[in-house]
Structure formats: structure tokens, C-alpha cells
Amino acid sequence: MRTTLTMLIHGESGVGKSWLADTAPAPRLILDAEGRAKYTPSGPKISWDPRSGPPPAADGPWETCVVSVSDFETLSQAYQWLRAGQHQFTSIVIDSLMEAQKRCIDYVAGVQALDQQDWGTLLRQLESLVRSYRDLTLVPDNAASVVLFIVGSKDAENTRRPLLQGQLAVTVPYYLDVVGYLFVAPVQDGAGGTFYQRQLLVHPQPGYVAKDGTGRLPGPVIPEPNIAQMVSLLEVNHKPEGVPAA
């Protein structure tokens, strides 16, 4: 059985969530609703428009394929290609789920205010989006083994939660293997100085939404997190008894 990972990463603006997603195993697909992919370090990059044809073949020098998500239909069209198995992406990233929600609001209500029925439609659309992309990792002949969702954080009832409207902030974490809260913390070096380090909280702590549904990640905090390294750790910890970890 192949190793898979579905994950929600939330954190403050500018903390490095897109950069962390850029460490997912290549070839990776970034569904970029915020225009941040051009700044991430992986390269070279290639673009893809799901409305014009199938994904590019992973037979060139590129590691990252970027889809510019200007509307909710683009996410649906990309999913149809991915669900059909007509791709070679190991990792799929939606950056960000908050912007995807805004695109969905535009799709449902345009510039009008959402009424009660619209909120119900929005919840169903976004939950379906998350679950559908997550389920790509469950299809045996699909190349996708890592699916990541990026979103900001908000303070609600003295708890840092994913920055999503309505019940989505509560329901989405239940659908995924891991929920990580990314933050920057001061760390003392050996010479008595201080440097700042990205850290990922993956175990539940008072005041933060986080979880490790795999039960195989170190924690509660992973310093300088890297998605590819996390997947490798899951593979090592998943070795059957008696089989060398290599």
C-alpha cells in the first residue's frame, strides 16, 4: 500500500505557508489563487490552463506546474483532469483555501450578499471540493499521493483556527490526515544568540487547532518542516514488522 498524506496548513500571513507547500514531493501542482507561486523557490516552473487541455507531461526539467485560479470553475475543471488520472503529479496544493472560498462565493452569489440558502450551498461546495481533492489519494491508479490545503489563521474563542467562514473552519480539519499550525519562533543558538525558525505544530495544544491523524509524525512541534521529509518519515514508520527501514 502506498504512503499518502492529506494536510491542512494554517498560519499567519507571511509566515511561509506557500514556501512550506513548495517542499512537497515533485512533480507538484500548485493551484494558485493568491499569485504567490511565482515567489516560491522551486524551479523551473511551468503553467497549465485546465480549460485548454490536459496537464503537461512530467518529461521536462520542471518540478512545479502552476494553475492560476481566477474563478471557482478552474478548480472544478482541474479536478476533472486529475480525477481522470490524466496527470503525473505526486503532490497537489490548493493555495489558498480561503481564496477558493471567496471564488466560490463569487460563483454562488456574485456581488450580492449571501442569504441563508447561499451559505448552505457554499458549505456544500467547499466541503465537496476538499473531500474530492483529498480522495485523489485513495484512487489506486492515480499518481497523487500528497494533497495540501493552505489557509490563513484566525483567533476564535481564544483558539487559532483556519481562516474560513462559517462551519468550514470546524468541519474541514476532520477530513484530512494532518492539520499543522505554522509559526515562527525565536531559538537560542550555541553562542548565546537568537535566530528565528519556522516551526509546525502538529499535535493538539490548548489554543491551537492541530492534529496528527497518522500517529507517526514527531511532535508536538516539527522545526524547519519539509513536506517531502514528512512523507519519507511516514514511509519509514509504515514498514511492516521485520522489514528493514532502509
PDB file of C-alpha atoms in Angstrom:
ATOM      1  CA  MET A   1       0.000   0.000   0.000  1.00  0.00           C
ATOM      2  CA  ARG A   2       1.417   3.385  -0.999  1.00  0.00           C
ATOM      3  CA  THR A   3       2.074   6.139   1.529  1.00  0.00           C
ATOM      4  CA  THR A   4      -0.279   9.108   1.251  1.00  0.00           C
ATOM      5  CA  LEU A   5      -0.683  12.400   3.098  1.00  0.00           C
ATOM      6  CA  THR A   6      -3.564  14.865   3.145  1.00  0.00           C
ATOM      7  CA  MET A   7      -2.894  18.009   5.115  1.00  0.00           C
ATOM      8  CA  LEU A   8      -4.164  21.467   6.051  1.00  0.00           C
ATOM      9  CA  ILE A   9      -1.522  24.082   6.872  1.00  0.00           C
ATOM     10  CA  HIS A  10      -2.713  27.268   8.567  1.00  0.00           C
ATOM     11  CA  GLY A  11      -0.842  30.235   9.980  1.00  0.00           C
ATOM     12  CA  GLU A  12      -0.422  33.985   9.937  1.00  0.00           C
ATOM     13  CA  SER A  13       0.086  35.908   6.705  1.00  0.00           C
ATOM     14  CA  GLY A  14       3.724  35.887   5.575  1.00  0.00           C
ATOM     15  CA  VAL A  15       4.859  33.072   7.860  1.00  0.00           C
ATOM     16  CA  GLY A  16       5.887  30.875   4.915  1.00  0.00           C
ATOM     17  CA  LYS A  17       2.936  28.557   4.208  1.00  0.00           C
ATOM     18  CA  SER A  18       3.402  28.696   0.423  1.00  0.00           C
ATOM     19  CA  TRP A  19       7.131  28.028   0.829  1.00  0.00           C
ATOM     20  CA  LEU A  20       6.362  25.004   3.008  1.00  0.00           C
ATOM     21  CA  ALA A  21       3.934  23.652   0.397  1.00  0.00           C
ATOM     22  CA  ASP A  22       6.718  24.103  -2.171  1.00  0.00           C
ATOM     23  CA  THR A  23       8.673  21.358  -0.370  1.00  0.00           C
ATOM     24  CA  ALA A  24       6.060  18.725  -1.307  1.00  0.00           C
ATOM     25  CA  PRO A  25       7.407  15.874  -3.461  1.00  0.00           C
ATOM     26  CA  ALA A  26       7.791  16.756  -7.149  1.00  0.00           C
ATOM     27  CA  PRO A  27       6.327  16.855  -9.698  1.00  0.00           C
ATOM     28  CA  ARG A  28       3.882  19.116  -7.880  1.00  0.00           C
ATOM     29  CA  LEU A  29       0.805  21.036  -8.999  1.00  0.00           C
ATOM     30  CA  ILE A  30       0.079  24.396  -7.366  1.00  0.00           C
ATOM     31  CA  LEU A  31      -3.486  25.643  -7.785  1.00  0.00           C
ATOM     32  CA  ASP A  32      -2.567  29.247  -7.121  1.00  0.00           C
ATOM     33  CA  ALA A  33      -5.446  31.525  -6.140  1.00  0.00           C
ATOM     34  CA  GLU A  34      -3.221  34.153  -4.496  1.00  0.00           C
ATOM     35  CA  GLY A  35      -0.469  34.699  -7.072  1.00  0.00           C
ATOM     36  CA  ARG A  36       2.280  33.563  -4.686  1.00  0.00           C
ATOM     37  CA  ALA A  37       3.666  30.630  -6.672  1.00  0.00           C
ATOM     38  CA  LYS A  38       5.991  32.850  -8.700  1.00  0.00           C
ATOM     39  CA  TYR A  39       7.884  33.698  -5.497  1.00  0.00           C
ATOM     40  CA  THR A  40       8.461  30.176  -4.194  1.00  0.00           C
ATOM     41  CA  PRO A  41      11.979  28.746  -4.576  1.00  0.00           C
ATOM     42  CA  SER A  42      11.323  25.549  -6.529  1.00  0.00           C
ATOM     43  CA  GLY A  43      12.063  25.627 -10.197  1.00  0.00           C
ATOM     44  CA  PRO A  44      11.893  25.611 -13.045  1.00  0.00           C
ATOM     45  CA  LYS A  45       8.122  26.143 -13.236  1.00  0.00           C
ATOM     46  CA  ILE A  46       5.579  25.586 -15.988  1.00  0.00           C
ATOM     47  CA  SER A  47       1.997  26.855 -16.302  1.00  0.00           C
ATOM     48  CA  TRP A  48      -1.177  24.965 -17.175  1.00  0.00           C
ATOM     49  CA  ASP A  49      -4.675  26.130 -18.111  1.00  0.00           C
ATOM     50  CA  PRO A  50      -7.168  23.304 -17.393  1.00  0.00           C
ATOM     51  CA  ARG A  51      -9.651  24.902 -19.797  1.00  0.00           C
ATOM     52  CA  SER A  52      -7.325  24.433 -22.763  1.00  0.00           C
ATOM     53  CA  GLY A  53      -6.299  20.803 -22.398  1.00  0.00           C
ATOM     54  CA  PRO A  54      -4.742  18.094 -20.211  1.00  0.00           C
ATOM     55  CA  PRO A  55      -1.857  18.645 -17.767  1.00  0.00           C
ATOM     56  CA  PRO A  56       1.689  18.766 -19.152  1.00  0.00           C
ATOM     57  CA  ALA A  57       3.697  15.556 -19.114  1.00  0.00           C
ATOM     58  CA  ALA A  58       6.434  15.384 -16.489  1.00  0.00           C
ATOM     59  CA  ASP A  59       9.112  14.783 -19.109  1.00  0.00           C
ATOM     60  CA  GLY A  60      10.935  18.107 -18.920  1.00  0.00           C
ATOM     61  CA  PRO A  61      13.185  19.930 -16.465  1.00  0.00           C
ATOM     62  CA  TRP A  62      10.292  21.466 -14.473  1.00  0.00           C
ATOM     63  CA  GLU A  63       9.345  20.449 -10.928  1.00  0.00           C
ATOM     64  CA  THR A  64       6.337  22.719 -10.350  1.00  0.00           C
ATOM     65  CA  CYS A  65       3.264  23.255 -12.513  1.00  0.00           C
ATOM     66  CA  VAL A  66       1.154  26.310 -11.685  1.00  0.00           C
ATOM     67  CA  VAL A  67      -2.514  26.886 -12.423  1.00  0.00           C
ATOM     68  CA  SER A  68      -3.688  30.471 -11.988  1.00  0.00           C
ATOM     69  CA  VAL A  69      -7.063  30.159 -10.253  1.00  0.00           C
ATOM     70  CA  SER A  70      -9.162  33.180 -11.164  1.00  0.00           C
ATOM     71  CA  ASP A  71     -12.558  31.548 -10.599  1.00  0.00           C
ATOM     72  CA  PHE A  72     -14.134  28.560  -8.892  1.00  0.00           C
ATOM     73  CA  GLU A  73     -14.754  26.783 -12.194  1.00  0.00           C
ATOM     74  CA  THR A  74     -10.985  26.480 -12.701  1.00  0.00           C
ATOM     75  CA  LEU A  75     -10.712  24.340  -9.571  1.00  0.00           C
ATOM     76  CA  SER A  76     -13.517  22.116 -10.827  1.00  0.00           C
ATOM     77  CA  GLN A  77     -12.001  21.796 -14.302  1.00  0.00           C
ATOM     78  CA  ALA A  78      -8.571  20.941 -12.898  1.00  0.00           C
ATOM     79  CA  TYR A  79     -10.153  18.305 -10.657  1.00  0.00           C
ATOM     80  CA  GLN A  80     -11.848  16.617 -13.615  1.00  0.00           C
ATOM     81  CA  TRP A  81      -8.471  16.116 -15.339  1.00  0.00           C
ATOM     82  CA  LEU A  82      -6.868  14.933 -12.105  1.00  0.00           C
ATOM     83  CA  ARG A  83      -9.690  12.533 -11.233  1.00  0.00           C
ATOM     84  CA  ALA A  84      -9.455  11.006 -14.704  1.00  0.00           C
ATOM     85  CA  GLY A  85      -5.876  10.066 -13.865  1.00  0.00           C
ATOM     86  CA  GLN A  86      -4.506  12.019 -16.826  1.00  0.00           C
ATOM     87  CA  HIS A  87      -1.592  13.502 -14.908  1.00  0.00           C
ATOM     88  CA  GLN A  88       1.755  12.634 -13.323  1.00  0.00           C
ATOM     89  CA  PHE A  89       1.632  14.915 -10.258  1.00  0.00           C
ATOM     90  CA  THR A  90       2.814  13.394  -6.994  1.00  0.00           C
ATOM     91  CA  SER A  91       1.664  16.426  -4.978  1.00  0.00           C
ATOM     92  CA  ILE A  92      -1.326  18.746  -5.392  1.00  0.00           C
ATOM     93  CA  VAL A  93      -1.598  22.038  -3.488  1.00  0.00           C
ATOM     94  CA  ILE A  94      -4.554  24.432  -3.199  1.00  0.00           C
ATOM     95  CA  ASP A  95      -3.174  27.823  -2.156  1.00  0.00           C
ATOM     96  CA  SER A  96      -5.237  29.050  -0.580  1.00  0.00           C
ATOM     97  CA  LEU A  97      -8.478  27.500   0.630  1.00  0.00           C
ATOM     98  CA  MET A  98      -9.545  30.926   1.885  1.00  0.00           C
ATOM     99  CA  GLU A  99      -9.289  32.364  -1.638  1.00  0.00           C
ATOM    100  CA  ALA A 100     -11.033  29.272  -3.012  1.00  0.00           C
ATOM    101  CA  GLN A 101     -13.886  30.053  -0.635  1.00  0.00           C
ATOM    102  CA  LYS A 102     -14.042  33.610  -1.938  1.00  0.00           C
ATOM    103  CA  ARG A 103     -14.072  32.324  -5.511  1.00  0.00           C
ATOM    104  CA  CYS A 104     -16.931  30.035  -4.523  1.00  0.00           C
ATOM    105  CA  ILE A 105     -18.854  32.982  -3.029  1.00  0.00           C
ATOM    106  CA  ASP A 106     -18.432  34.794  -6.351  1.00  0.00           C
ATOM    107  CA  TYR A 107     -19.694  31.674  -8.116  1.00  0.00           C
ATOM    108  CA  VAL A 108     -22.719  31.266  -5.824  1.00  0.00           C
ATOM    109  CA  ALA A 109     -23.845  34.859  -5.299  1.00  0.00           C
ATOM    110  CA  GLY A 110     -21.742  37.169  -7.486  1.00  0.00           C
ATOM    111  CA  VAL A 111     -21.569  40.609  -5.888  1.00  0.00           C
ATOM    112  CA  GLN A 112     -24.765  40.053  -3.896  1.00  0.00           C
ATOM    113  CA  ALA A 113     -24.783  39.352  -0.174  1.00  0.00           C
ATOM    114  CA  LEU A 114     -25.155  35.695   0.744  1.00  0.00           C
ATOM    115  CA  ASP A 115     -28.571  34.707   2.089  1.00  0.00           C
ATOM    116  CA  GLN A 116     -29.166  31.700   4.342  1.00  0.00           C
ATOM    117  CA  GLN A 117     -29.662  29.333   1.418  1.00  0.00           C
ATOM    118  CA  ASP A 118     -26.437  30.579  -0.216  1.00  0.00           C
ATOM    119  CA  TRP A 119     -24.471  29.822   2.947  1.00  0.00           C
ATOM    120  CA  GLY A 120     -25.713  26.246   2.819  1.00  0.00           C
ATOM    121  CA  THR A 121     -24.704  25.970  -0.842  1.00  0.00           C
ATOM    122  CA  LEU A 122     -21.284  27.447  -0.058  1.00  0.00           C
ATOM    123  CA  LEU A 123     -20.690  24.931   2.727  1.00  0.00           C
ATOM    124  CA  ARG A 124     -21.610  22.003   0.492  1.00  0.00           C
ATOM    125  CA  GLN A 125     -19.488  23.261  -2.425  1.00  0.00           C
ATOM    126  CA  LEU A 126     -16.345  23.795  -0.355  1.00  0.00           C
ATOM    127  CA  GLU A 127     -16.709  20.580   1.629  1.00  0.00           C
ATOM    128  CA  SER A 128     -17.156  18.721  -1.649  1.00  0.00           C
ATOM    129  CA  LEU A 129     -14.040  20.422  -3.055  1.00  0.00           C
ATOM    130  CA  VAL A 130     -11.884  19.423  -0.082  1.00  0.00           C
ATOM    131  CA  ARG A 131     -13.174  15.864   0.048  1.00  0.00           C
ATOM    132  CA  SER A 132     -12.888  15.380  -3.723  1.00  0.00           C
ATOM    133  CA  TYR A 133      -9.264  16.538  -3.851  1.00  0.00           C
ATOM    134  CA  ARG A 134      -8.476  14.507  -0.723  1.00  0.00           C
ATOM    135  CA  ASP A 135      -9.970  11.407  -2.330  1.00  0.00           C
ATOM    136  CA  LEU A 136      -7.486  11.593  -5.206  1.00  0.00           C
ATOM    137  CA  THR A 137      -5.036   9.899  -2.825  1.00  0.00           C
ATOM    138  CA  LEU A 138      -7.469   6.988  -2.413  1.00  0.00           C
ATOM    139  CA  VAL A 139      -7.698   6.104  -6.105  1.00  0.00           C
ATOM    140  CA  PRO A 140      -5.242   3.226  -6.700  1.00  0.00           C
ATOM    141  CA  ASP A 141      -4.210   4.215 -10.231  1.00  0.00           C
ATOM    142  CA  ASN A 142      -3.945   7.954  -9.527  1.00  0.00           C
ATOM    143  CA  ALA A 143      -0.441   9.437  -9.262  1.00  0.00           C
ATOM    144  CA  ALA A 144      -1.380  11.865  -6.458  1.00  0.00           C
ATOM    145  CA  SER A 145      -0.135  10.754  -3.050  1.00  0.00           C
ATOM    146  CA  VAL A 146       0.075  14.167  -1.319  1.00  0.00           C
ATOM    147  CA  VAL A 147      -2.731  16.748  -1.225  1.00  0.00           C
ATOM    148  CA  LEU A 148      -2.195  20.002   0.695  1.00  0.00           C
ATOM    149  CA  PHE A 149      -4.530  22.861   1.524  1.00  0.00           C
ATOM    150  CA  ILE A 150      -3.119  26.230   2.593  1.00  0.00           C
ATOM    151  CA  VAL A 151      -5.132  28.773   4.585  1.00  0.00           C
ATOM    152  CA  GLY A 152      -4.628  31.668   6.978  1.00  0.00           C
ATOM    153  CA  SER A 153      -5.421  31.639  10.693  1.00  0.00           C
ATOM    154  CA  LYS A 154      -7.910  33.494  12.827  1.00  0.00           C
ATOM    155  CA  ASP A 155      -8.488  33.849  16.554  1.00  0.00           C
ATOM    156  CA  ALA A 156     -11.903  32.470  17.528  1.00  0.00           C
ATOM    157  CA  GLU A 157     -12.841  31.727  21.138  1.00  0.00           C
ATOM    158  CA  ASN A 158      -9.183  32.116  22.172  1.00  0.00           C
ATOM    159  CA  THR A 159      -8.095  29.469  19.678  1.00  0.00           C
ATOM    160  CA  ARG A 160      -6.069  29.836  16.474  1.00  0.00           C
ATOM    161  CA  ARG A 161      -8.238  28.262  13.791  1.00  0.00           C
ATOM    162  CA  PRO A 162      -8.178  28.022   9.986  1.00  0.00           C
ATOM    163  CA  LEU A 163      -9.345  31.288   8.433  1.00  0.00           C
ATOM    164  CA  LEU A 164     -12.556  30.002   6.878  1.00  0.00           C
ATOM    165  CA  GLN A 165     -16.084  31.317   7.132  1.00  0.00           C
ATOM    166  CA  GLY A 166     -18.929  29.545   8.893  1.00  0.00           C
ATOM    167  CA  GLN A 167     -18.817  25.847   9.711  1.00  0.00           C
ATOM    168  CA  LEU A 168     -15.956  25.190   7.284  1.00  0.00           C
ATOM    169  CA  ALA A 169     -13.441  26.242   9.930  1.00  0.00           C
ATOM    170  CA  VAL A 170     -14.767  23.402  12.089  1.00  0.00           C
ATOM    171  CA  THR A 171     -15.503  20.684   9.541  1.00  0.00           C
ATOM    172  CA  VAL A 172     -12.523  20.826   7.143  1.00  0.00           C
ATOM    173  CA  PRO A 173      -9.892  19.611   9.683  1.00  0.00           C
ATOM    174  CA  TYR A 174     -11.910  16.425  10.206  1.00  0.00           C
ATOM    175  CA  TYR A 175     -11.476  15.408   6.563  1.00  0.00           C
ATOM    176  CA  LEU A 176      -7.660  15.396   6.493  1.00  0.00           C
ATOM    177  CA  ASP A 177      -4.812  13.347   7.969  1.00  0.00           C
ATOM    178  CA  VAL A 178      -2.817  16.222   9.445  1.00  0.00           C
ATOM    179  CA  VAL A 179      -3.574  19.802  10.465  1.00  0.00           C
ATOM    180  CA  GLY A 180      -0.485  21.909  11.110  1.00  0.00           C
ATOM    181  CA  TYR A 181      -0.177  25.395  12.551  1.00  0.00           C
ATOM    182  CA  LEU A 182       2.897  27.111  11.074  1.00  0.00           C
ATOM    183  CA  PHE A 183       4.611  29.832  13.097  1.00  0.00           C
ATOM    184  CA  VAL A 184       7.995  31.482  13.604  1.00  0.00           C
ATOM    185  CA  ALA A 185       9.706  31.164  16.975  1.00  0.00           C
ATOM    186  CA  PRO A 186      12.924  32.613  18.449  1.00  0.00           C
ATOM    187  CA  VAL A 187      15.570  29.947  19.076  1.00  0.00           C
ATOM    188  CA  GLN A 188      18.819  30.256  21.013  1.00  0.00           C
ATOM    189  CA  ASP A 189      21.956  29.186  19.177  1.00  0.00           C
ATOM    190  CA  GLY A 190      25.054  27.659  20.785  1.00  0.00           C
ATOM    191  CA  ALA A 191      26.774  31.034  21.071  1.00  0.00           C
ATOM    192  CA  GLY A 192      24.002  32.633  23.092  1.00  0.00           C
ATOM    193  CA  GLY A 193      22.489  34.444  20.117  1.00  0.00           C
ATOM    194  CA  THR A 194      18.943  34.268  18.805  1.00  0.00           C
ATOM    195  CA  PHE A 195      17.648  33.274  15.390  1.00  0.00           C
ATOM    196  CA  TYR A 196      14.120  32.779  14.115  1.00  0.00           C
ATOM    197  CA  GLN A 197      12.935  29.399  12.934  1.00  0.00           C
ATOM    198  CA  ARG A 198       9.790  28.168  11.191  1.00  0.00           C
ATOM    199  CA  GLN A 199       8.047  25.524  13.265  1.00  0.00           C
ATOM    200  CA  LEU A 200       4.955  23.403  12.629  1.00  0.00           C
ATOM    201  CA  LEU A 201       2.642  22.392  15.448  1.00  0.00           C
ATOM    202  CA  VAL A 202       1.039  19.030  14.578  1.00  0.00           C
ATOM    203  CA  HIS A 203      -0.249  17.835  17.955  1.00  0.00           C
ATOM    204  CA  PRO A 204      -3.308  19.299  19.724  1.00  0.00           C
ATOM    205  CA  GLN A 205      -2.412  22.052  22.179  1.00  0.00           C
ATOM    206  CA  PRO A 206      -4.635  24.443  24.140  1.00  0.00           C
ATOM    207  CA  GLY A 207      -5.405  27.464  21.976  1.00  0.00           C
ATOM    208  CA  TYR A 208      -4.468  25.901  18.606  1.00  0.00           C
ATOM    209  CA  VAL A 209      -6.178  23.690  16.054  1.00  0.00           C
ATOM    210  CA  ALA A 210      -3.676  20.961  15.105  1.00  0.00           C
ATOM    211  CA  LYS A 211      -3.659  17.192  14.795  1.00  0.00           C
ATOM    212  CA  ASP A 212      -1.656  14.223  13.530  1.00  0.00           C
ATOM    213  CA  GLY A 213      -4.117  11.604  12.355  1.00  0.00           C
ATOM    214  CA  THR A 214      -1.240   9.418  11.147  1.00  0.00           C
ATOM    215  CA  GLY A 215       0.191   8.997  14.632  1.00  0.00           C
ATOM    216  CA  ARG A 216       3.640   8.803  13.039  1.00  0.00           C
ATOM    217  CA  LEU A 217       4.990  12.347  12.994  1.00  0.00           C
ATOM    218  CA  PRO A 218       7.312  13.732  15.679  1.00  0.00           C
ATOM    219  CA  GLY A 219       5.930  16.465  17.805  1.00  0.00           C
ATOM    220  CA  PRO A 220       4.303  18.338  19.187  1.00  0.00           C
ATOM    221  CA  VAL A 221       6.406  20.730  17.049  1.00  0.00           C
ATOM    222  CA  ILE A 222       8.430  19.988  13.910  1.00  0.00           C
ATOM    223  CA  PRO A 223      11.300  22.504  13.460  1.00  0.00           C
ATOM    224  CA  GLU A 224      12.050  23.686   9.905  1.00  0.00           C
ATOM    225  CA  PRO A 225       9.314  21.457   8.452  1.00  0.00           C
ATOM    226  CA  ASN A 226       9.629  19.928   4.997  1.00  0.00           C
ATOM    227  CA  ILE A 227       6.711  18.055   3.404  1.00  0.00           C
ATOM    228  CA  ALA A 228       8.873  15.625   1.402  1.00  0.00           C
ATOM    229  CA  GLN A 229      10.771  14.728   4.577  1.00  0.00           C
ATOM    230  CA  MET A 230       7.489  14.206   6.423  1.00  0.00           C
ATOM    231  CA  VAL A 231       6.298  11.815   3.698  1.00  0.00           C
ATOM    232  CA  SER A 232       9.607   9.937   3.902  1.00  0.00           C
ATOM    233  CA  LEU A 233       9.152   9.645   7.662  1.00  0.00           C
ATOM    234  CA  LEU A 234       5.665   8.226   7.164  1.00  0.00           C
ATOM    235  CA  GLU A 235       7.125   5.663   4.726  1.00  0.00           C
ATOM    236  CA  VAL A 236       9.807   4.601   7.203  1.00  0.00           C
ATOM    237  CA  ASN A 237       7.315   4.322  10.062  1.00  0.00           C
ATOM    238  CA  HIS A 238       4.944   2.341   7.855  1.00  0.00           C
ATOM    239  CA  LYS A 239       7.371  -0.527   7.208  1.00  0.00           C
ATOM    240  CA  PRO A 240       5.830  -3.869   8.201  1.00  0.00           C
ATOM    241  CA  GLU A 241       7.364  -5.568  11.206  1.00  0.00           C
ATOM    242  CA  GLY A 242      10.570  -7.363  10.301  1.00  0.00           C
ATOM    243  CA  VAL A 243      11.235  -5.282   7.186  1.00  0.00           C
ATOM    244  CA  PRO A 244      14.343  -3.051   7.431  1.00  0.00           C
ATOM    245  CA  ALA A 245      13.576   0.694   7.389  1.00  0.00           C
ATOM    246  CA  ALA A 246      16.478   1.298   4.938  1.00  0.00           C
TER     247      ALA A 246
END
